[in-house]
C-alpha cells in the first residue's frame, strides 16, 4: 500500500482564497451553461411545448435508464460566437438498457434545430467519441437541416456527418435514429444512414425536398404526409422500421431496439471492490493558486480522485517536475502523468517517454493532468537536447495506443500542451477546470516577444521606435491573449469536451474510463523513431 499523505490545510488563508476564487469562476460558468439549457429562449420553448413536444434534454432523460448519469459534452460549444451557446444540439454518453450509448439530440427551439458550423463540429466530435470508444449511437432528430445563412461553412464539410454514420455501422457500431419532427434535405440522410429508424405518427417529416422545393423542381404538387410522413415511410418507402404513436412511444421503441442489440463491452471489467479516496474532493477547490505561475503539488489532486488514494509513484526522484505513477480509478487501472512544477525539462520528457511505453506494455489507460508552461528554453537546455527529448515525449504520446484521458487543471502553454496530450493528440476525452488557461505562451510573454520583434524590425529599417505605442500594443495584445486563453473561450471552440467542476473530476473520469472499456484496451506494438 502506498497511500498519499496529504499536507493540505483547508483552514489556511491561502486555501480559502483559492477556493473563493474558484467558486467565483464556477458561478460565472454556471451562467454560461444556463444559456445552453435555455435553448432558443422562453418564446420558442413555449411554442414547442404547446405543440405537445418534449425538449431535447427531456427526450434524453426519458431515453436513458432511470437515475443513470448523462455525461454531457461541449455544452459551451459556440461560446463567444454569433450562435447560441450549446450550438443547437445536445451530445453525451448515457446508459440505455444497461448499454453506454452516445446520444445526440437536436434542439428544435434554436433556429428550428438547424445546424451551424459549431453544431457540425460538435456532432462530428460526438461521432469520433462513438467510433473510438465503440459506443452505439442514438440520434434524436428534429432539425431544419443546414443553417441556411451559414451554408458556405457547413454544406461541404457537413457531408462527414453522414459518412461517419455509415462508417460507424461498418465498424459494427449500431446506429439508431428517432425522428421527432423535421429531417429535411441532408437531414434525411441521418435516418437514411442509420441501422434502425423510428418515426412518430403525424410528427416525423423526412424528405429530400419539402413541398415548395418539389414544386420548384418538378412542378409536382405534393403534401407533407405523402412526401415524408411516418405512415408513408412505415408502409410505403420502408425507411421507417417502427412507427410510434407519440414521442414517448418512440423513446420506448429506441429502448427496445437497444435492449435487443445483444451488446457486449470488450474491455476488461473494473475491480469488484472500489474504495473511495481518503481525502475530501471538496478540497480540490482550494488547491490551485489563483496565480497560475505558482506551482502546486498534483499528488494532492491525485489523492482526491483515485481509489483509496493509493498511488505507486514511478521514478519519484528523477525528473521530479513531472509526477508519474500507477493507480486505479473506479476500479480501472490507470497510469498518471501530472505536471508538478510547470516546466518540463529533458529528464521529465525522458521519464514520460519511458512511462508511456510501460503503460502500453501493460495495456493500461493513461491520465494526463496538465499544469505546464511548456518545455524549458535557454542555451544550456538547447545544448542538452531539449528538442530531442521533448520530441521523444510527443512521439510517445502520439503513437501510444492505450486510451488517454486529459484534464487541464491549470496552465497549458506551448508544446507542453502537446506532450501532455492536448486536443491535437486525440485523447479519448479532455476536460478543463474553470480556472485553466491555454495558449501558445502566457499573455505577458507573448506581448513581450512581439514587442522585441517590432523593436528589432524598426532598428533594422533605421526607424525610431515609439515606446508609447509599444506599451499600448502590449496591453492590447495581453488582453486579447488572456481572453483567448480562458476555459469558456476554448470550450466554445470545442478544444475540450467540457469545463467541469473540479469536485466532479473523479466521477467524470470514472464515466470516461467505463466508456473507453466498451472497446478493446490495447497498447501499441511500436513507436516512431526516438531521437536519443
Ligand atoms: N436555417 C436558418 N434558419 C432557420 C432554418 C434554417 N434551415 N430553419 C428554421 N430557421 C429559423 C427560422 O427562420 C425561424 O427564425 P425566426 O424565429 O427568427 O423567424 C426559426 O428558425 C424557427 O423556425 P420556424 O419555421 O418558425 O419553426 P418551426 O418549428 O415552425 O419549423 C422547420 C421548423 C425546420 C420545419 C422550418 O423552419 C423549415 O422548414 N425550415 C427550413 C428547412 C429546410 O428546407 N432546410 C434546408 C436544409 S438543406
Coordinates of C-alpha atoms and ligand atoms in Angstrom, one line a residue:
X1 CA 0.0 0.0 0.0
X2 CA 1.3 3.4 -0.9
X3 CA -1.3 5.9 0.3
X4 CA -0.6 9.5 -0.5
X5 CA -0.2 11.6 2.7
X6 CA -1.9 14.9 2.2
X7 CA -0.5 18.1 3.7
X8 CA -3.4 20.3 2.7
X9 CA -4.7 22.6 5.4
X10 CA -8.2 23.5 4.3
X11 CA -8.3 26.2 7.0
X12 CA -5.3 28.1 5.7
X13 CA -5.9 31.6 4.3
X14 CA -4.4 30.7 1.0
X15 CA -6.7 27.6 0.7
X16 CA -9.7 29.7 1.5
X17 CA -8.8 32.4 -1.0
X18 CA -8.2 29.8 -3.8
X19 CA -11.5 28.2 -3.0
X20 CA -13.4 31.5 -3.2
X21 CA -11.8 32.4 -6.5
X22 CA -12.6 29.0 -8.0
X23 CA -16.2 29.2 -6.7
X24 CA -16.5 32.6 -8.4
X25 CA -15.3 31.1 -11.7
X26 CA -17.8 28.2 -11.3
X27 CA -20.7 30.6 -10.8
X28 CA -19.6 32.5 -13.9
X29 CA -19.6 29.3 -15.9
X30 CA -23.0 28.2 -14.5
X31 CA -24.4 31.3 -16.0
X32 CA -23.0 30.3 -19.4
X33 CA -24.2 26.7 -19.0
X34 CA -27.7 28.1 -18.2
X35 CA -27.7 29.7 -21.7
X36 CA -27.3 26.3 -23.3
X37 CA -30.1 24.9 -21.1
X38 CA -32.4 27.8 -22.1
X39 CA -32.1 26.7 -25.8
X40 CA -33.9 29.2 -28.0
X41 CA -35.4 31.1 -25.1
X42 CA -38.9 31.2 -23.5
X43 CA -40.8 32.1 -26.7
X44 CA -39.6 29.2 -28.7
X45 CA -39.6 26.8 -25.7
X46 CA -43.3 27.6 -25.0
X47 CA -44.2 27.3 -28.7
X48 CA -42.5 23.9 -28.7
X49 CA -44.4 22.7 -25.6
X50 CA -47.7 24.0 -26.9
X51 CA -47.2 21.7 -29.9
X52 CA -47.1 18.9 -27.4
X53 CA -43.4 18.2 -27.9
X54 CA -40.6 17.3 -25.5
X55 CA -37.5 19.4 -25.3
X56 CA -34.1 17.9 -26.4
X57 CA -32.9 17.2 -22.8
X58 CA -36.3 15.8 -21.8
X59 CA -36.1 13.3 -24.7
X60 CA -32.6 12.3 -23.5
X61 CA -33.8 12.0 -19.9
X62 CA -36.5 9.6 -21.0
X63 CA -34.2 7.5 -23.2
X64 CA -31.6 6.9 -20.5
X65 CA -32.2 4.4 -17.7
X66 CA -33.9 5.8 -14.6
X67 CA -31.3 7.6 -12.4
X68 CA -28.5 6.8 -14.8
X69 CA -26.0 9.6 -15.3
X70 CA -25.7 11.5 -18.6
X71 CA -22.2 12.8 -19.3
X72 CA -22.8 15.8 -21.5
X73 CA -20.1 17.1 -23.9
X74 CA -19.3 20.5 -25.3
X75 CA -22.2 22.3 -23.5
X76 CA -20.4 25.6 -24.2
X77 CA -20.0 25.0 -27.9
X78 CA -20.3 28.2 -29.9
X79 CA -19.5 30.3 -26.8
X80 CA -18.1 33.7 -28.0
X81 CA -19.6 33.3 -31.5
X82 CA -22.7 34.7 -33.0
X83 CA -24.5 31.5 -32.5
X84 CA -26.5 30.3 -29.4
X85 CA -24.3 28.7 -26.7
X86 CA -24.7 25.0 -27.0
X87 CA -24.8 25.1 -30.8
X88 CA -28.4 23.8 -31.1
X89 CA -27.5 20.2 -30.3
X90 CA -27.0 18.2 -27.1
X91 CA -24.5 15.4 -27.1
X92 CA -23.3 13.0 -24.4
X93 CA -23.0 9.5 -23.1
X94 CA -26.0 7.9 -21.4
X95 CA -26.9 4.4 -20.3
X96 CA -29.8 2.8 -22.2
X97 CA -31.0 -0.6 -21.1
X98 CA -27.6 -1.1 -19.4
X99 CA -25.7 -0.1 -22.6
X100 CA -23.5 3.0 -22.7
X101 CA -24.6 4.9 -25.8
X102 CA -23.5 8.1 -27.5
X103 CA -26.7 10.2 -27.7
X104 CA -27.2 13.3 -29.8
X105 CA -30.4 15.4 -29.8
X106 CA -31.1 18.4 -32.0
X107 CA -32.6 21.4 -30.1
X108 CA -35.5 22.4 -32.2
X109 CA -36.1 25.6 -30.2
X110 CA -32.9 27.1 -31.6
X111 CA -33.4 28.3 -35.2
X112 CA -35.6 25.2 -35.9
X113 CA -32.7 22.9 -34.8
X114 CA -30.7 23.9 -37.8
X115 CA -27.0 23.0 -37.9
X116 CA -24.5 25.8 -37.9
X117 CA -20.7 25.4 -38.1
X118 CA -20.4 24.7 -34.3
X119 CA -23.3 22.2 -34.4
X120 CA -21.4 20.4 -37.1
X121 CA -18.1 20.4 -35.1
X122 CA -19.9 19.2 -32.0
X123 CA -21.7 16.4 -33.9
X124 CA -18.5 15.3 -35.6
X125 CA -16.7 15.2 -32.2
X126 CA -19.6 13.1 -30.8
X127 CA -19.2 10.7 -33.7
X128 CA -15.4 10.5 -33.0
X129 CA -16.2 9.6 -29.4
X130 CA -18.6 6.9 -30.6
X131 CA -16.1 5.4 -33.0
X132 CA -13.0 5.5 -30.8
X133 CA -14.8 4.0 -27.8
X134 CA -17.2 1.7 -29.7
X135 CA -20.4 3.2 -28.4
X136 CA -23.8 2.6 -30.1
X137 CA -25.2 5.9 -31.4
X138 CA -28.7 7.2 -30.7
X139 CA -29.8 10.3 -32.8
X140 CA -32.9 12.2 -31.6
X141 CA -33.6 14.2 -34.7
X142 CA -35.7 17.3 -35.3
X143 CA -33.8 19.8 -37.4
X144 CA -34.3 22.3 -40.2
X145 CA -31.1 20.9 -41.8
X146 CA -28.3 23.3 -42.6
X147 CA -28.5 26.8 -41.1
X148 CA -29.0 28.4 -44.5
X149 CA -27.2 31.7 -44.0
X150 CA -24.1 29.8 -42.9
X151 CA -24.3 27.2 -45.7
X152 CA -20.9 28.1 -47.1
X153 CA -19.3 26.9 -43.8
X154 CA -21.2 23.7 -43.5
X155 CA -22.5 22.3 -46.7
X156 CA -19.3 20.7 -47.9
X157 CA -17.7 19.6 -44.6
X158 CA -21.2 18.6 -43.4
X159 CA -21.2 15.6 -45.6
X160 CA -19.0 14.0 -43.0
X161 CA -21.9 13.7 -40.6
X162 CA -23.5 11.1 -42.9
X163 CA -20.2 9.5 -43.9
X164 CA -19.5 9.0 -40.1
X165 CA -22.8 7.3 -39.6
X166 CA -22.2 4.7 -42.3
X167 CA -18.6 4.1 -41.1
X168 CA -19.8 3.6 -37.6
X169 CA -22.2 1.0 -38.9
X170 CA -19.5 -0.6 -41.0
X171 CA -17.3 -0.8 -37.8
X172 CA -20.1 -2.9 -36.2
X173 CA -21.3 0.0 -34.0
X174 CA -25.1 0.2 -34.1
X175 CA -26.8 3.5 -35.1
X176 CA -30.4 4.1 -34.0
X177 CA -32.3 7.2 -35.1
X178 CA -35.7 8.5 -34.0
X179 CA -37.2 11.4 -35.9
X180 CA -39.5 13.6 -33.8
X181 CA -40.1 16.3 -36.4
X182 CA -38.4 17.6 -39.5
X183 CA -35.5 15.9 -41.1
X184 CA -35.2 17.7 -44.4
X185 CA -32.8 17.6 -47.3
X186 CA -29.3 16.5 -45.9
X187 CA -31.1 15.8 -42.6
X188 CA -33.0 13.0 -44.3
X189 CA -29.7 11.1 -44.6
X190 CA -29.4 10.7 -40.8
X191 CA -32.3 8.2 -40.8
X192 CA -31.1 7.1 -44.3
X193 CA -27.7 6.0 -43.0
X194 CA -28.9 4.6 -39.7
X195 CA -29.3 0.9 -38.8
X196 CA -32.6 1.4 -37.1
X197 CA -35.2 4.1 -37.8
X198 CA -38.1 5.1 -35.6
X199 CA -40.7 7.7 -36.7
X200 CA -43.5 9.4 -34.9
X201 CA -47.1 9.3 -36.4
X202 CA -48.2 12.6 -37.8
X203 CA -45.0 14.3 -36.5
X204 CA -42.0 13.0 -38.5
X205 CA -41.4 14.6 -41.8
X206 CA -38.5 13.1 -43.7
X207 CA -38.0 14.2 -47.3
X208 CA -35.2 15.2 -49.6
X209 CA -37.3 18.2 -50.7
X210 CA -40.3 19.7 -49.0
X211 CA -43.5 20.7 -50.9
X212 CA -42.1 24.1 -52.1
X213 CA -38.9 22.6 -53.3
X214 CA -40.7 19.8 -55.2
X215 CA -43.0 22.3 -56.8
X216 CA -39.9 24.3 -57.9
X217 CA -38.0 21.3 -59.1
X218 CA -40.7 19.3 -61.0
X219 CA -43.9 21.2 -60.7
X220 CA -45.5 18.4 -58.7
X221 CA -48.0 19.4 -56.0
X222 CA -47.4 17.2 -53.0
X223 CA -48.4 17.1 -49.4
X224 CA -46.1 16.8 -46.4
X225 CA -47.5 13.4 -45.4
X226 CA -47.3 11.9 -48.9
X227 CA -43.7 13.2 -49.3
X228 CA -42.3 12.1 -46.0
X229 CA -44.8 11.3 -43.2
X230 CA -44.2 8.5 -40.7
X231 CA -47.1 6.5 -42.0
X232 CA -45.9 6.7 -45.6
X233 CA -42.3 5.7 -44.6
X234 CA -43.6 2.9 -42.4
X235 CA -46.0 1.4 -45.1
X236 CA -44.7 2.5 -48.5
X237 CA -41.0 3.6 -48.7
X238 CA -39.9 1.3 -45.8
X239 CA -37.5 3.9 -44.4
X240 CA -39.2 3.7 -41.0
X241 CA -38.7 0.4 -39.2
X242 CA -41.1 1.4 -36.4
X243 CA -43.9 3.9 -36.4
X244 CA -44.5 5.2 -32.9
X245 CA -47.9 6.6 -31.7
X246 CA -46.2 9.6 -30.0
X247 CA -42.8 10.8 -28.7
X248 CA -42.8 8.7 -25.5
X249 CA -43.7 5.6 -27.6
X250 CA -40.8 6.4 -29.9
X251 CA -38.5 6.5 -26.9
X252 CA -39.8 3.2 -25.7
X253 CA -39.0 1.8 -29.2
X254 CA -35.4 3.1 -29.0
X255 CA -35.0 1.4 -25.7
X256 CA -36.4 -1.9 -27.1
X257 CA -34.0 -1.7 -30.1
X258 CA -31.0 -1.2 -27.7
X259 CA -32.2 -4.0 -25.4
X260 CA -32.1 -6.3 -28.4
X261 CA -28.6 -5.3 -29.7
X262 CA -27.1 -8.1 -27.6
X263 CA -24.3 -5.6 -26.9
X264 CA -21.1 -6.6 -25.0
X265 CA -18.3 -4.4 -23.9
X266 CA -14.8 -5.6 -25.0
X267 CA -12.5 -4.1 -22.4
X268 CA -11.7 -5.8 -19.0
X269 CA -14.2 -5.3 -16.2
X270 CA -13.3 -2.9 -13.3
X271 CA -12.2 -4.4 -10.0
X272 CA -15.2 -5.6 -8.0
X273 CA -14.3 -3.6 -4.8
X274 CA -13.7 0.1 -5.2
X275 CA -12.6 2.2 -2.3
X276 CA -13.3 5.9 -2.3
X277 CA -10.4 8.4 -2.0
X278 CA -9.3 9.0 1.6
X279 CA -9.5 12.8 1.2
X280 CA -12.4 15.1 0.5
X281 CA -13.0 16.1 -3.1
X282 CA -14.3 19.5 -1.8
X283 CA -10.6 20.4 -1.0
X284 CA -9.8 20.3 -4.8
X285 CA -11.3 23.8 -4.9
X286 CA -8.6 25.2 -2.7
X287 CA -5.5 23.6 -4.3
X288 CA -4.9 25.7 -7.4
X289 CA -3.4 29.1 -6.7
X290 CA -5.2 32.0 -8.5
X291 CA -1.9 32.9 -9.9
X292 CA -1.1 30.0 -12.2
X293 CA 2.6 30.8 -12.1
X294 CA 2.6 29.4 -8.5
X295 CA 3.0 25.6 -8.8
X296 CA 1.0 23.2 -6.7
X297 CA 1.6 19.5 -5.8
X298 CA -0.5 17.4 -8.2
X299 CA -0.3 14.5 -5.7
X300 CA -2.9 16.4 -3.7
X301 CA -5.2 16.2 -6.7
X302 CA -4.4 12.6 -7.4
X303 CA -5.1 11.7 -3.7
X304 CA -8.6 13.1 -4.2
X305 CA -9.5 11.3 -7.4
X306 CA -8.0 7.8 -7.3
X307 CA -9.3 4.8 -5.4
X308 CA -8.2 4.7 -1.7
X309 CA -5.7 7.5 -2.6
X310 CA -3.4 4.6 -3.3
X311 CA -0.6 5.7 -5.7
X312 CA 2.5 3.8 -6.7
X313 CA 4.8 6.6 -7.9
X314 CA 7.3 5.7 -10.6
X315 CA 10.8 7.3 -10.6
X316 CA 9.9 9.8 -7.9
X317 CA 13.4 11.1 -7.6
X318 CA 14.1 11.6 -11.3
X319 CA 12.6 14.4 -13.3
X320 CA 10.5 15.5 -10.4
X321 CA 8.8 18.3 -12.2
X322 CA 6.6 15.5 -13.6
X323 CA 4.8 13.0 -11.3
X324 CA 4.2 9.6 -12.9
X325 CA 2.6 6.5 -11.2
X326 CA 0.0 3.8 -11.1
X327 CA -3.4 3.8 -9.5
X328 CA -7.0 2.6 -10.0
X329 CA -9.9 4.9 -10.6
X330 CA -13.4 3.5 -10.1
X331 CA -11.7 0.1 -10.3
X332 CA -10.0 0.7 -13.6
X333 CA -6.2 0.6 -13.7
X334 CA -4.6 3.9 -14.9
X335 CA -1.1 5.4 -15.3
X336 CA -1.0 9.1 -14.4
X337 CA 1.3 11.8 -15.7
X338 CA 0.9 15.1 -13.8
X339 CA 2.9 18.3 -14.0
X340 CA 4.4 19.3 -10.7
X341 CA 6.4 22.5 -11.3
X342 CA 5.1 23.8 -14.6
X343 CA 8.3 23.4 -16.7
X344 CA 9.2 20.2 -18.5
X345 CA 13.0 19.5 -18.7
X346 CA 14.8 16.8 -20.6
X347 CA 14.6 14.5 -17.6
X348 CA 10.8 14.8 -17.4
X349 CA 10.5 14.2 -21.1
X350 CA 12.6 11.0 -20.9
X351 CA 10.7 9.8 -17.8
X352 CA 7.4 10.4 -19.6
X353 CA 8.5 8.5 -22.7
X354 CA 9.5 5.5 -20.6
X355 CA 6.3 5.6 -18.6
X356 CA 4.1 5.8 -21.7
X357 CA 5.9 2.8 -23.1
X358 CA 5.4 0.9 -19.9
X359 CA 1.6 1.7 -19.9
X360 CA 1.4 0.4 -23.5
X361 CA 3.1 -2.8 -22.5
X362 CA 0.6 -3.2 -19.6
X363 CA -2.4 -2.2 -21.7
X364 CA -3.1 0.5 -19.1
X365 CA -5.0 3.7 -19.9
X366 CA -3.2 7.0 -19.2
X367 CA -4.4 10.1 -17.4
X368 CA -2.7 13.4 -18.1
X369 CA -3.1 16.1 -15.5
X370 CA -1.9 19.3 -17.2
X371 CA -0.4 22.3 -15.4
X372 CA 2.5 23.2 -17.6
X373 CA 4.2 26.3 -19.0
X374 CA 6.0 24.1 -21.6
X375 CA 9.5 22.8 -22.3
X376 CA 12.5 24.6 -20.8
X377 CA 14.2 27.1 -23.1
X378 CA 17.7 28.6 -22.8
X379 CA 21.2 27.8 -24.3
X380 CA 22.2 25.1 -21.8
X381 CA 18.9 23.3 -22.3
X382 CA 19.0 23.5 -26.1
X383 CA 22.6 22.2 -26.0
X384 CA 21.5 19.3 -23.7
X385 CA 18.9 18.4 -26.4
X386 CA 15.6 19.6 -25.0
X387 CA 14.1 19.5 -28.6
X388 CA 15.1 15.8 -29.0
X389 CA 13.7 14.9 -25.6
X390 CA 10.5 16.9 -26.0
X391 CA 10.1 15.3 -29.4
X392 CA 10.6 11.9 -27.9
X393 CA 7.8 12.5 -25.4
X394 CA 5.5 13.9 -28.1
X395 CA 6.3 10.9 -30.3
X396 CA 5.4 8.5 -27.4
X397 CA 2.1 10.4 -26.8
X398 CA 1.3 10.4 -30.5
X399 CA 1.9 6.7 -31.1
X400 CA 0.6 5.4 -27.8
X401 CA -2.5 3.2 -28.4
X402 CA -3.9 2.9 -24.9
X403 CA -6.8 5.3 -24.2
X404 CA -5.7 8.7 -23.0
X405 CA -7.8 11.0 -20.8
X406 CA -6.7 14.6 -20.2
X407 CA -7.7 17.1 -17.5
X408 CA -6.4 20.7 -17.8
X409 CA -6.1 21.7 -14.1
X410 CA -4.2 25.0 -14.6
X411 CA -1.8 26.2 -17.2
X412 CA -1.4 24.6 -20.6
X413 CA 1.1 26.5 -22.6
X414 CA 3.4 25.9 -25.5
X415 CA 4.5 22.4 -26.6
X416 CA 3.7 21.3 -23.0
X417 CA 0.1 21.2 -24.3
X418 CA 1.2 18.7 -26.9
X419 CA 3.5 16.5 -24.8
X420 CA 0.8 16.3 -22.1
X421 CA -1.8 15.1 -24.6
X422 CA -3.7 18.3 -25.6
X423 CA -6.6 18.2 -28.1
X424 CA -4.4 17.7 -31.2
X425 CA -3.1 14.5 -29.6
X426 CA -6.5 13.0 -29.7
X427 CA -7.1 12.0 -26.1
X428 CA -10.3 10.0 -25.9
X429 CA -11.7 12.7 -23.6
X430 CA -10.4 16.1 -22.5
X431 CA -11.9 18.2 -19.7
X432 CA -10.9 21.5 -18.3
X433 CA -11.2 23.1 -14.9
X434 CA -12.8 26.6 -14.8
X435 CA -9.5 28.3 -13.9
X436 CA -7.5 26.6 -16.7
X437 CA -5.7 28.7 -19.3
X438 CA -4.2 27.5 -22.6
X439 CA -2.2 29.4 -25.3
X440 CA 1.0 29.2 -27.2
X441 CA 2.6 31.1 -24.3
X442 CA 1.5 33.3 -21.4
X443 CA -0.1 36.7 -22.4
X444 CA 2.8 38.8 -21.0
X445 CA 5.4 36.7 -22.6
X446 CA 3.7 36.8 -26.0
X447 CA 3.2 40.6 -25.9
X448 CA 6.9 40.9 -24.8
X449 CA 8.1 38.7 -27.8
X450 CA 6.0 40.8 -30.2
X451 CA 7.5 44.0 -28.7
X452 CA 11.1 42.8 -29.1
X453 CA 10.4 41.7 -32.7
X454 CA 8.8 45.0 -33.6
X455 CA 11.7 46.9 -31.9
X456 CA 14.3 44.9 -33.9
X457 CA 12.4 45.4 -37.1
X458 CA 12.3 49.2 -36.6
X459 CA 16.0 49.2 -35.8
X460 CA 16.8 47.2 -38.9
X461 CA 14.9 49.8 -41.0
X462 CA 16.7 52.6 -39.1
X463 CA 13.4 53.9 -37.8
X464 CA 12.7 55.3 -34.3
X465 CA 10.6 53.1 -32.0
X466 CA 7.7 54.6 -30.3
X467 CA 7.6 53.4 -26.7
X468 CA 4.2 54.8 -26.0
X469 CA 2.7 52.8 -28.9
X470 CA 4.6 49.8 -27.7
X471 CA 3.1 50.0 -24.2
X472 CA -0.4 50.3 -25.7
X473 CA 0.2 47.4 -28.1
X474 CA 1.5 45.2 -25.3
X475 CA -1.6 46.0 -23.2
X476 CA -3.9 45.3 -26.0
X477 CA -2.2 42.0 -27.0
X478 CA -2.1 40.9 -23.4
X479 CA -5.8 41.5 -23.0
X480 CA -6.6 39.6 -26.2
X481 CA -4.4 36.6 -25.4
X482 CA -5.8 36.5 -21.9
X483 CA -9.4 36.4 -23.1
X484 CA -8.5 33.7 -25.7
X485 CA -6.8 31.6 -23.1
X486 CA -9.9 31.2 -20.9
X487 CA -11.8 28.0 -20.4
X488 CA -15.1 29.2 -21.8
X489 CA -13.4 30.5 -25.0
X490 CA -11.5 27.3 -25.5
X491 CA -14.5 25.1 -24.7
X492 CA -16.6 27.3 -27.1
X493 CA -14.2 26.3 -29.9
X494 CA -14.5 22.6 -29.0
X495 CA -10.9 22.4 -27.8
X496 CA -12.2 20.3 -24.9
X497 CA -15.2 18.1 -24.2
X498 CA -16.4 20.4 -21.4
X499 CA -15.5 22.6 -18.4
X500 CA -16.1 20.6 -15.2
X501 CA -16.4 21.4 -11.6
X502 CA -13.1 20.1 -10.1
X503 CA -15.1 18.2 -7.5
X504 CA -16.7 16.1 -10.3
X505 CA -13.3 15.1 -11.7
X506 CA -13.4 11.5 -10.2
X507 CA -17.0 10.9 -11.4
X508 CA -16.3 12.3 -14.9
X509 CA -13.1 10.2 -15.3
X510 CA -14.9 7.1 -14.0
X511 CA -17.6 7.5 -16.6
X512 CA -15.0 8.1 -19.3
X513 CA -13.0 5.0 -18.2
X514 CA -16.1 2.9 -18.3
X515 CA -16.8 4.2 -21.8
X516 CA -13.3 3.5 -23.1
X517 CA -13.7 -0.1 -21.9
X518 CA -16.5 -0.6 -24.4
X519 CA -13.7 -1.0 -26.9
X520 CA -10.5 -3.1 -26.6
X521 CA -7.8 -1.6 -24.4
X522 CA -4.6 -2.5 -26.0
X523 CA -1.1 -0.9 -26.1
X524 CA 1.0 0.0 -29.1
X525 CA 3.3 -2.6 -30.6
X526 CA 5.8 0.1 -31.8
X527 CA 6.6 3.8 -31.7
X528 CA 8.2 6.2 -34.2
X529 CA 12.0 6.5 -34.3
X530 CA 13.1 8.1 -31.0
X531 CA 15.9 10.6 -31.3
X532 CA 18.3 9.7 -28.4
Ligands
LIG1 N1 -31.6 27.9 -41.5 C1 -31.7 29.1 -40.8 N2 -32.7 29.4 -40.0 C2 -33.7 28.5 -39.9 C3 -33.7 27.3 -40.6 C4 -32.6 27.0 -41.4 N3 -32.5 25.9 -42.0 N4 -34.8 26.7 -40.3 C5 -35.5 27.5 -39.4 N5 -34.8 28.6 -39.2 C6 -35.2 29.7 -38.4 C7 -36.5 30.4 -38.9 O1 -36.2 31.4 -39.8 C8 -37.1 31.0 -37.6 O2 -36.4 32.2 -37.3 P1 -37.2 33.4 -36.6 O3 -38.0 32.8 -35.5 O4 -36.2 34.3 -36.2 O5 -38.1 33.9 -37.7 C9 -36.7 30.0 -36.5 O6 -35.6 29.2 -37.1 C10 -37.8 29.0 -36.2 O7 -38.3 28.5 -37.4 P2 -39.9 28.2 -37.7 O8 -40.1 28.0 -39.1 O9 -40.7 29.3 -37.0 O10 -40.0 26.9 -36.8 P3 -41.0 25.7 -37.0 O11 -40.7 24.8 -35.8 O12 -42.4 26.1 -37.2 O13 -40.5 24.9 -38.3 C11 -38.8 23.9 -39.7 C12 -39.2 24.4 -38.3 C13 -37.4 23.4 -39.6 C14 -39.8 22.9 -40.1 C15 -38.9 25.1 -40.7 O14 -38.3 26.3 -40.1 C16 -38.3 24.8 -42.0 O15 -38.9 24.2 -42.9 N6 -37.0 25.3 -42.2 C17 -36.3 25.1 -43.5 C18 -35.9 23.7 -43.7 C19 -35.1 23.4 -44.9 O16 -35.7 23.5 -46.0 N7 -33.8 23.3 -44.8 C20 -33.0 23.0 -45.9 C21 -31.8 22.4 -45.3 S1 -30.6 22.0 -46.6

